[in-house]
Structure formats: C-alpha cells, structure tokens
PDB file of C-alpha atoms in Angstrom:
ATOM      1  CA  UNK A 221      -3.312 -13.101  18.167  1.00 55.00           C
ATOM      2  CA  UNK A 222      -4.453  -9.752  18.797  1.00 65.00           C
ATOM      3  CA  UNK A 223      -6.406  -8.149  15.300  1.00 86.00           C
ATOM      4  CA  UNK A 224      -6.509  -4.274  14.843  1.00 95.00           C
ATOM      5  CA  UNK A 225      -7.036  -4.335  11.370  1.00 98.00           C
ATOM      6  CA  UNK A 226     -10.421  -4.265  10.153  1.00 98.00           C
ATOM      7  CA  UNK A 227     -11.307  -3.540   6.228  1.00 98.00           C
ATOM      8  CA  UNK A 228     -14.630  -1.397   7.427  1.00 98.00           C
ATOM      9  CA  UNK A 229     -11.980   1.029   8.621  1.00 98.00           C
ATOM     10  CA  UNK A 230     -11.928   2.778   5.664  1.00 98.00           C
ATOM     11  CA  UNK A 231     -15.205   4.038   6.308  1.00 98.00           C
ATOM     12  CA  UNK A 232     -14.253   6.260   9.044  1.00 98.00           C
ATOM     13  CA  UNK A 233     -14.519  10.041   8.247  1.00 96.00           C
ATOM     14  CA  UNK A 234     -14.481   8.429   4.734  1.00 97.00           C
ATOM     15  CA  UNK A 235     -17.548   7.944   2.444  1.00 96.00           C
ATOM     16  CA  UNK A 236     -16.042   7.983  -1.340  1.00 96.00           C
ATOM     17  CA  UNK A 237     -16.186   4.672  -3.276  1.00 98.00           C
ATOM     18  CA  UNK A 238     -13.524   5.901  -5.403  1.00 97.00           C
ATOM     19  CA  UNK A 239     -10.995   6.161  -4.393  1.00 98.00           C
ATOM     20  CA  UNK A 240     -12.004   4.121  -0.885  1.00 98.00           C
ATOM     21  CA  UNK A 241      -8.257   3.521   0.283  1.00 98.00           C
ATOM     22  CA  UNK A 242      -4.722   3.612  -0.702  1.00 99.00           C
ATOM     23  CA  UNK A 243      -2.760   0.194  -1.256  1.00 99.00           C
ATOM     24  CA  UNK A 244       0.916  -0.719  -2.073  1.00 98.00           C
ATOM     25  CA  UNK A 245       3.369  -3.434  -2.158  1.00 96.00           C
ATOM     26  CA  UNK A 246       6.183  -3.955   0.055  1.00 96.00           C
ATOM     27  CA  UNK A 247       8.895  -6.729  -0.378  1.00 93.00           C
ATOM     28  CA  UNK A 248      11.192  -7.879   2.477  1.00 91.00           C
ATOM     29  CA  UNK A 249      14.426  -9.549   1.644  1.00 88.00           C
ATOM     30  CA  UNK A 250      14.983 -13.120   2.214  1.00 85.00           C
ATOM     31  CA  UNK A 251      17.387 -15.575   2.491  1.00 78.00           C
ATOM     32  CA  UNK A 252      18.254 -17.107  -1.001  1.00 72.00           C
ATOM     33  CA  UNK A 253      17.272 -21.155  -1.289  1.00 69.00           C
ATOM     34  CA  UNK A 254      19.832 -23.637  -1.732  1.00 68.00           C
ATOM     35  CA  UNK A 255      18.213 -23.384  -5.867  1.00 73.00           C
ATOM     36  CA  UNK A 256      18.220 -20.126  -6.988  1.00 70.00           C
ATOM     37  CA  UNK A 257      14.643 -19.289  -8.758  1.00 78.00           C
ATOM     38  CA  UNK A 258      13.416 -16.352 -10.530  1.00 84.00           C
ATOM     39  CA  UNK A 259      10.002 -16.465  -8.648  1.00 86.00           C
ATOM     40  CA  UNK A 260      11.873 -15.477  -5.586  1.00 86.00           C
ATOM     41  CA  UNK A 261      13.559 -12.168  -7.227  1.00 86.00           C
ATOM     42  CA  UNK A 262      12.453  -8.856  -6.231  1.00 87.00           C
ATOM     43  CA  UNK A 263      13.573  -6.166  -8.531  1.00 81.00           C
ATOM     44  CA  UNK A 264      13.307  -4.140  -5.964  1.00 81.00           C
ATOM     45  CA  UNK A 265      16.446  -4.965  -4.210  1.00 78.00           C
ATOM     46  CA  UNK A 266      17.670  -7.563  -6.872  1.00 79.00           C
ATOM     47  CA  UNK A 267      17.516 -10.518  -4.376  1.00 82.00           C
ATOM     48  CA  UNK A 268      15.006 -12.991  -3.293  1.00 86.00           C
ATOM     49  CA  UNK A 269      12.379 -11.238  -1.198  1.00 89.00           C
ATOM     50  CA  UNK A 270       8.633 -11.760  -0.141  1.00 93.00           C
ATOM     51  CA  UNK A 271       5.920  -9.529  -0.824  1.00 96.00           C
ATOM     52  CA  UNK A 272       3.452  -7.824   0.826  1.00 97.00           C
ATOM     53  CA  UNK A 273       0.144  -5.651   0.351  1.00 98.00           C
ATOM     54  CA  UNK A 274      -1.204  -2.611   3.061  1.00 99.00           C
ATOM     55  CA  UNK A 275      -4.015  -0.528   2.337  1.00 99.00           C
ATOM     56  CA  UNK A 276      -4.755   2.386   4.358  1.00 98.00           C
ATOM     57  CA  UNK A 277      -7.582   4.566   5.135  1.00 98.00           C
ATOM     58  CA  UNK A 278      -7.901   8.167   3.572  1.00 98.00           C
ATOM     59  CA  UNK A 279      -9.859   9.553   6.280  1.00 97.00           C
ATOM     60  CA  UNK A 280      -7.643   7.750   9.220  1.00 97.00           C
ATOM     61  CA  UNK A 281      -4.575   6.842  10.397  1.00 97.00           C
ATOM     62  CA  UNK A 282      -5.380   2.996   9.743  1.00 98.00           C
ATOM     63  CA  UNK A 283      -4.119   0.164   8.229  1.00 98.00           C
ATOM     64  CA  UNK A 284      -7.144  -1.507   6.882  1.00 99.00           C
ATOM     65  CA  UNK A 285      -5.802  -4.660   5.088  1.00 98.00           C
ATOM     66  CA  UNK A 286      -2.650  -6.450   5.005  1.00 98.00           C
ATOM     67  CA  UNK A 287      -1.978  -9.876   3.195  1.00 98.00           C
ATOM     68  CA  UNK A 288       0.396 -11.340   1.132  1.00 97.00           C
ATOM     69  CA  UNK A 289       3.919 -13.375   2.018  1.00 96.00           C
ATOM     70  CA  UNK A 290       4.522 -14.856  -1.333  1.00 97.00           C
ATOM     71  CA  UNK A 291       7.120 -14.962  -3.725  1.00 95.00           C
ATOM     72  CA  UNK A 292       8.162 -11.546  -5.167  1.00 93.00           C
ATOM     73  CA  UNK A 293       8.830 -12.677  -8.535  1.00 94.00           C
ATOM     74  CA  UNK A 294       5.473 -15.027  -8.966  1.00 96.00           C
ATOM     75  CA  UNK A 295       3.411 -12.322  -7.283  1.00 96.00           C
ATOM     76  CA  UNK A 296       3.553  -8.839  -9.134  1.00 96.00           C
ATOM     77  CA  UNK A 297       1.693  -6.242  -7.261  1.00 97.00           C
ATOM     78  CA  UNK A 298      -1.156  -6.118  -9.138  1.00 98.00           C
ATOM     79  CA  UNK A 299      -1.924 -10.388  -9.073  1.00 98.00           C
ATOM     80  CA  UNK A 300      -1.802  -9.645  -5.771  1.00 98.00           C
ATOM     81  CA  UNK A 301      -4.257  -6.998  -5.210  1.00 98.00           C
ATOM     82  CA  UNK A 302      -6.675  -8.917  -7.170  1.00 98.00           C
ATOM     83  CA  UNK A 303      -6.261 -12.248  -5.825  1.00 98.00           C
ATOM     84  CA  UNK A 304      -6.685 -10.873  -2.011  1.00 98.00           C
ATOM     85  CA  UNK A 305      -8.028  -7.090  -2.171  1.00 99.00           C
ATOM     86  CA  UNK A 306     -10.287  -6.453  -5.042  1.00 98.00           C
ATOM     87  CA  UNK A 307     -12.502  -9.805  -3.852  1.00 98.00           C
ATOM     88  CA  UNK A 308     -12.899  -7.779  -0.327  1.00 98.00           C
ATOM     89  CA  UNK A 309     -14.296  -4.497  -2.475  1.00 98.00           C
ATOM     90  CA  UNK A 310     -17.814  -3.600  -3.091  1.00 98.00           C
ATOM     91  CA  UNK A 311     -19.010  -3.317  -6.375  1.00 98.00           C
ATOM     92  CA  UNK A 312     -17.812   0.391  -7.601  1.00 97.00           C
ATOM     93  CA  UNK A 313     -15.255   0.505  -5.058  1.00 98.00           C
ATOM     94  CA  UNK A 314     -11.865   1.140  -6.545  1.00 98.00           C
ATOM     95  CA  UNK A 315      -8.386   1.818  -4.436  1.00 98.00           C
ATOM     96  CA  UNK A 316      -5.894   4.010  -5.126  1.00 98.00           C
ATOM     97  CA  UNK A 317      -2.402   3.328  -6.017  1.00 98.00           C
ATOM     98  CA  UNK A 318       0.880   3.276  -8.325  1.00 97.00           C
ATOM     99  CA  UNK A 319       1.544   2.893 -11.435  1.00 95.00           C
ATOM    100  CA  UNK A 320       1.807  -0.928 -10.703  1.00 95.00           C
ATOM    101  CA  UNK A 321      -1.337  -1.456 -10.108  1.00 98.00           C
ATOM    102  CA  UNK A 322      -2.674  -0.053 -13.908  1.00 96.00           C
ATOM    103  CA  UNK A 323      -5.441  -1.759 -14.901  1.00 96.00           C
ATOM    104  CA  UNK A 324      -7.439   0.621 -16.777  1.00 92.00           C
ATOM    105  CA  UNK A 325      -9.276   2.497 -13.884  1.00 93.00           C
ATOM    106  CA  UNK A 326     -11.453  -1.137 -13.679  1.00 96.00           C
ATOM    107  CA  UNK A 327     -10.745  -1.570 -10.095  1.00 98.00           C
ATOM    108  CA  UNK A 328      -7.735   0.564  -9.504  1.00 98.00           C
ATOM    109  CA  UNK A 329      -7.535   5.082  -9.335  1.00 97.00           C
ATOM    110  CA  UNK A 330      -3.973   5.583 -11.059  1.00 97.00           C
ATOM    111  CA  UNK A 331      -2.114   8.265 -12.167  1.00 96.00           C
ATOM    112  CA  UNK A 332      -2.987   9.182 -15.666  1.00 94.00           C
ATOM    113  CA  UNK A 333      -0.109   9.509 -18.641  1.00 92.00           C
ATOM    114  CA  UNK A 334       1.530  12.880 -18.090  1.00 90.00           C
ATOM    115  CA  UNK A 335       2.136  13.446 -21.410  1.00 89.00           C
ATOM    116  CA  UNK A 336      -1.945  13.499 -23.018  1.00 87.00           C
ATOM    117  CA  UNK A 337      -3.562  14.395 -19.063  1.00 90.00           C
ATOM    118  CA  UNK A 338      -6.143  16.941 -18.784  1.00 93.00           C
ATOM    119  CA  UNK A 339      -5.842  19.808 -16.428  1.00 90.00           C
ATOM    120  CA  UNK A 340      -8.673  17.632 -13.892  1.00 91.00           C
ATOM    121  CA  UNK A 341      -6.526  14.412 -14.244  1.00 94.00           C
ATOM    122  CA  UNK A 342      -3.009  16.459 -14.015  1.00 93.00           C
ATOM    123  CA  UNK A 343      -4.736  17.804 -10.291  1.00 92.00           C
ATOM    124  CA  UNK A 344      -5.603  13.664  -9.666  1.00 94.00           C
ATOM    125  CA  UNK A 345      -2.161  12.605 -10.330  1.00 95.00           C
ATOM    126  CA  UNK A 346      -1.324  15.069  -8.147  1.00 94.00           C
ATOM    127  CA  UNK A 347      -3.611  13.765  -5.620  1.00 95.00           C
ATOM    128  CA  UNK A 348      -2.287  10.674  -5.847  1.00 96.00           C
ATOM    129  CA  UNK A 349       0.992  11.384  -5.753  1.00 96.00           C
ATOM    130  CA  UNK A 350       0.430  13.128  -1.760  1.00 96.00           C
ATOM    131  CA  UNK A 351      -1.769   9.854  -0.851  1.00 97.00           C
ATOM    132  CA  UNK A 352       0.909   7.890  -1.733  1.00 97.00           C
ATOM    133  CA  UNK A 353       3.472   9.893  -0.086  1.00 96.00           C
ATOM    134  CA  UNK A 354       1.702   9.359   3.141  1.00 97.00           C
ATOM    135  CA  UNK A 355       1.132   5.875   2.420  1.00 97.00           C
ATOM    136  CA  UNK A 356       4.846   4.992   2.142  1.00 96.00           C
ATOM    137  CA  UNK A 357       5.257   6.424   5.637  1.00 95.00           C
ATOM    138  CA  UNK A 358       3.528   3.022   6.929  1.00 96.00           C
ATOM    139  CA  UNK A 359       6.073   0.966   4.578  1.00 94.00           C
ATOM    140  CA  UNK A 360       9.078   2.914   6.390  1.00 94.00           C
ATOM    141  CA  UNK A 361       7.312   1.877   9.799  1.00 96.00           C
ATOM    142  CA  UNK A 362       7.252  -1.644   8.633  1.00 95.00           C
ATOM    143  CA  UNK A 363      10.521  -1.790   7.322  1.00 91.00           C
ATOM    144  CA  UNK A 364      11.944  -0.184  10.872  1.00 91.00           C
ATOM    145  CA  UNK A 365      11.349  -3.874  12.281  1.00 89.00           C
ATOM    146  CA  UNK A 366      14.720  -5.704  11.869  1.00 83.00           C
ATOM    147  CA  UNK A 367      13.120  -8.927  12.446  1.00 84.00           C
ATOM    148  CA  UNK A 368      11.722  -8.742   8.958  1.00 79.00           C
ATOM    149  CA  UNK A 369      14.806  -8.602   6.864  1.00 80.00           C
ATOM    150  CA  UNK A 370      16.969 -11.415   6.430  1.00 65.00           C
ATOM    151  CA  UNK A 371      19.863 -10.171   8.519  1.00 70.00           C
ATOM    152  CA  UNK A 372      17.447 -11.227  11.408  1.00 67.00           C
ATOM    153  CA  UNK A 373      14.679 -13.346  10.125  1.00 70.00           C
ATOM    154  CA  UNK A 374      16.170 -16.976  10.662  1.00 70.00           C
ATOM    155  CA  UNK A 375      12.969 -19.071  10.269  1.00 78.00           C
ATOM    156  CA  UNK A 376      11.350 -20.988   7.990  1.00 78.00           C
ATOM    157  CA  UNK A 377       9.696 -18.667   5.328  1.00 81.00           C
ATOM    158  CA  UNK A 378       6.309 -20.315   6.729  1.00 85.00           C
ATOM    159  CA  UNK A 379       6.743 -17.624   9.758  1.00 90.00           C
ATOM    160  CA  UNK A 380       7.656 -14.688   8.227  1.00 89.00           C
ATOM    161  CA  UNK A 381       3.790 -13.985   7.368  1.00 92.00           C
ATOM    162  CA  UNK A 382       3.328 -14.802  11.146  1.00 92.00           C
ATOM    163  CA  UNK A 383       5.981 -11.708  11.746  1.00 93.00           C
ATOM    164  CA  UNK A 384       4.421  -9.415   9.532  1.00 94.00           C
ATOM    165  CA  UNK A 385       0.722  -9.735  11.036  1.00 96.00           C
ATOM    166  CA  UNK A 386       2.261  -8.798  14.483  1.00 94.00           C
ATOM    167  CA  UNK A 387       4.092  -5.986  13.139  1.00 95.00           C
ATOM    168  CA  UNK A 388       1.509  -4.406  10.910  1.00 97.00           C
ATOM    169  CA  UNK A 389      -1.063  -4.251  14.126  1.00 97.00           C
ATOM    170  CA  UNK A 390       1.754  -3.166  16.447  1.00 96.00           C
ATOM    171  CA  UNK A 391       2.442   0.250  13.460  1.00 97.00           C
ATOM    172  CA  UNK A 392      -1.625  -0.219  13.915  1.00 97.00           C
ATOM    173  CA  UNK A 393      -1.252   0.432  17.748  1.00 96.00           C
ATOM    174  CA  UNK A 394       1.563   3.442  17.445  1.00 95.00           C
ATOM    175  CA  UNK A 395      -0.698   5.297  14.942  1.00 96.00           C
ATOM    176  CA  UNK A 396      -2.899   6.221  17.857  1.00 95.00           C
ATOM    177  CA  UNK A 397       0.155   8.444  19.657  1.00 96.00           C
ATOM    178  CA  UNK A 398       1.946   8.932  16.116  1.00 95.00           C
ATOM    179  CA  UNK A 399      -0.602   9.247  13.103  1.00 96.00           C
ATOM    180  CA  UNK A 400      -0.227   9.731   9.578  1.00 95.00           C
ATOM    181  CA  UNK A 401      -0.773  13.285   8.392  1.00 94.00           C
ATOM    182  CA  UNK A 402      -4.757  14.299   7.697  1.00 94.00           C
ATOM    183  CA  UNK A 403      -5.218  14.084   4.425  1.00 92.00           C
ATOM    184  CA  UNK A 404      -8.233  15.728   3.723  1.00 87.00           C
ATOM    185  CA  UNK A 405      -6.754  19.307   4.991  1.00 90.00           C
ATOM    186  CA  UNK A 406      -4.008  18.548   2.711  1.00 90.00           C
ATOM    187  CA  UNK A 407      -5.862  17.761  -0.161  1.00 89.00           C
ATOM    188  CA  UNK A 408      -7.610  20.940   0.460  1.00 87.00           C
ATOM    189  CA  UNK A 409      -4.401  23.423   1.070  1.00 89.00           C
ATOM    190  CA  UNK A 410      -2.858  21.570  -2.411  1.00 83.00           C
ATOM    191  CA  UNK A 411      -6.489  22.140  -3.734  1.00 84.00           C
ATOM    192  CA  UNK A 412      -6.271  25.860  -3.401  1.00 85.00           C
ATOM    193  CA  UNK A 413      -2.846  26.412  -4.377  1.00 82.00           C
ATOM    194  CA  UNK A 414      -3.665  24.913  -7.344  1.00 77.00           C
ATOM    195  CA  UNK A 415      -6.664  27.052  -7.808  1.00 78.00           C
ATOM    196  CA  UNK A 416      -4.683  30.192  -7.243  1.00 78.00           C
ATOM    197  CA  UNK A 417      -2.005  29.265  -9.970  1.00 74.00           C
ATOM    198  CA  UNK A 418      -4.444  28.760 -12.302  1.00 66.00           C
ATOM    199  CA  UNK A 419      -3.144  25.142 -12.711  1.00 57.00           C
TER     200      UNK A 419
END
C-alpha cells in the first residue's frame, strides 16, 4: 500500500518541540455486535464506534501520524495517544491538543482552566483553540468517506483499519491541491490583534 504519512513531517517549516504537532481523536460508527458491550460505546454518537488518532503538522498541510481502530469505549483518547504517539516523541517533545488529552502539560500542550489563566496562557488557549480549528478540518475530510460509517462499511471490523490507512493518505494526497490554512500567518494576525486590544 502506498505510505504518505511520515512522522518527520512535522519538521517541515517547523522547529518547536513544544508544541511539535496537533493530534485528535476521531470515532467512526459501527455496526453493534450480536452482545452489546460498553467497550464498544462512543459517547460521541452514543453507539458503538471505533476510534482513531491524526496528528498534523503546524508548519504543513500534513498528516503526520494516524493509528488506532480500537474500541471507543476501552480506548479513551488519551490511552491512546500514549500507547501509540507519545512512544514515537522525542524526549521534550509534547503535542498539542483538547481537553481530552490533559495530562498535566507532561507530554501534552492543553488549554489551561479559564477561570485562574494568566493573560500569556489566556493568548495559548487561544492558540490552541485556532490549531485545533484547523485540525478538525482533516476529521471533516475523513468523515466525507462513506465507506467508513456503518451505513457502508459491511466488513469484518478487522478491515476497517485497512479503510482508514487508504483514506487518511488519499486526504494526504488532496492536501497538495487543497491545503489546510497556514498557520503561522494566522497565529501572527491573532497575535497582533491581541496586542492591539491590550488582551
């Protein structure tokens, strides 16, 4: 099978340990087994599902990691992350990502409590918050295949990873003509604005 996705990625036009990339969970419903079992619920649709991990690159319009096809409701997103992503980092490395993923800034950037944040980590939330928002343009490109949801998946769970690979370098392939917004521009315009409200 062809492979586009390559973890060095998030190298390119990209030097900062921390955060080095963006990651997130995605779950994809499945068909229900003949037992029902809480391991297979996702709360995200209230149904069984499978879940997923993509990171992307901050400086690029790359996916740089993809893994997962487990049970949503034995695999929250954070197990996951540290069972397949955080054993690919470097030492000091840390991704960003959602509140799911808290783990005390140890290997994770997340956004801080509103309530007690500082005016610096009030501007990192909000840095977050646009990564993130250009993150979960990847998880709507995912989700566009129909052959990952259970209306049209009718194999074996087994396969469904098999599906996922091929569709995750195939969004990989239409970033070239149809990339993600820069962020670094972006993080500079929001930068500014901020500076000129005095926020």
């Amino acid at each position: 099978m062809l492979e586009l996705i390559h973890f060095d990625d998030r190298w390119n036009n990209w030097q900062n340990l921390v955060p080095s990339c963006y990651v997130d969970g995605v779950d994809f419903q499945v068909f229900e087994r003949s037992t029902w079992t809480k391991n297979d619920f996702s709360h995200k649709f209230g149904h069984a599902g499978l879940r997923y991990e993509i990171a992307t690159a901050l400086g690029c319009s790359k996916i740089v990691h993809i893994a997962g096809g487990v049970p949503c409701g034995l695999w929250p997103d954070l197990k996951l992350a540290r069972h397949c992503l955080v054993p690919r980092m470097i030492p000091g490395e840390k991704a960003c990502a959602d509140k799911g993923y808290r783990d005390g800034h140890e290997r994770f950037l997340t956004s801080f409590p509103r309530a007690e944040a500082t005016p610096l980590q009030r501007q990192i939330n909000s840095e977050i918050h646009l990564i993130g928002a250009r993150h979960e343009s990847i998880n709507a490109r995912m989700k566009n295949f129909g052959c990952l949801s259970a209306r049209f998946f009718r194999h074996g769970r087994e396969f469904h990873p098999v599906c996922f690979t091929a569709c995750a370098n195939l969004v990989q392939l239409l970033m070239k003509t149809k990339p993600l917004f820069e962020l670094l521009p972006a993080l500079k315009k929001k930068r500014e604005a901020q500076r000129k409200h005095g926020d």
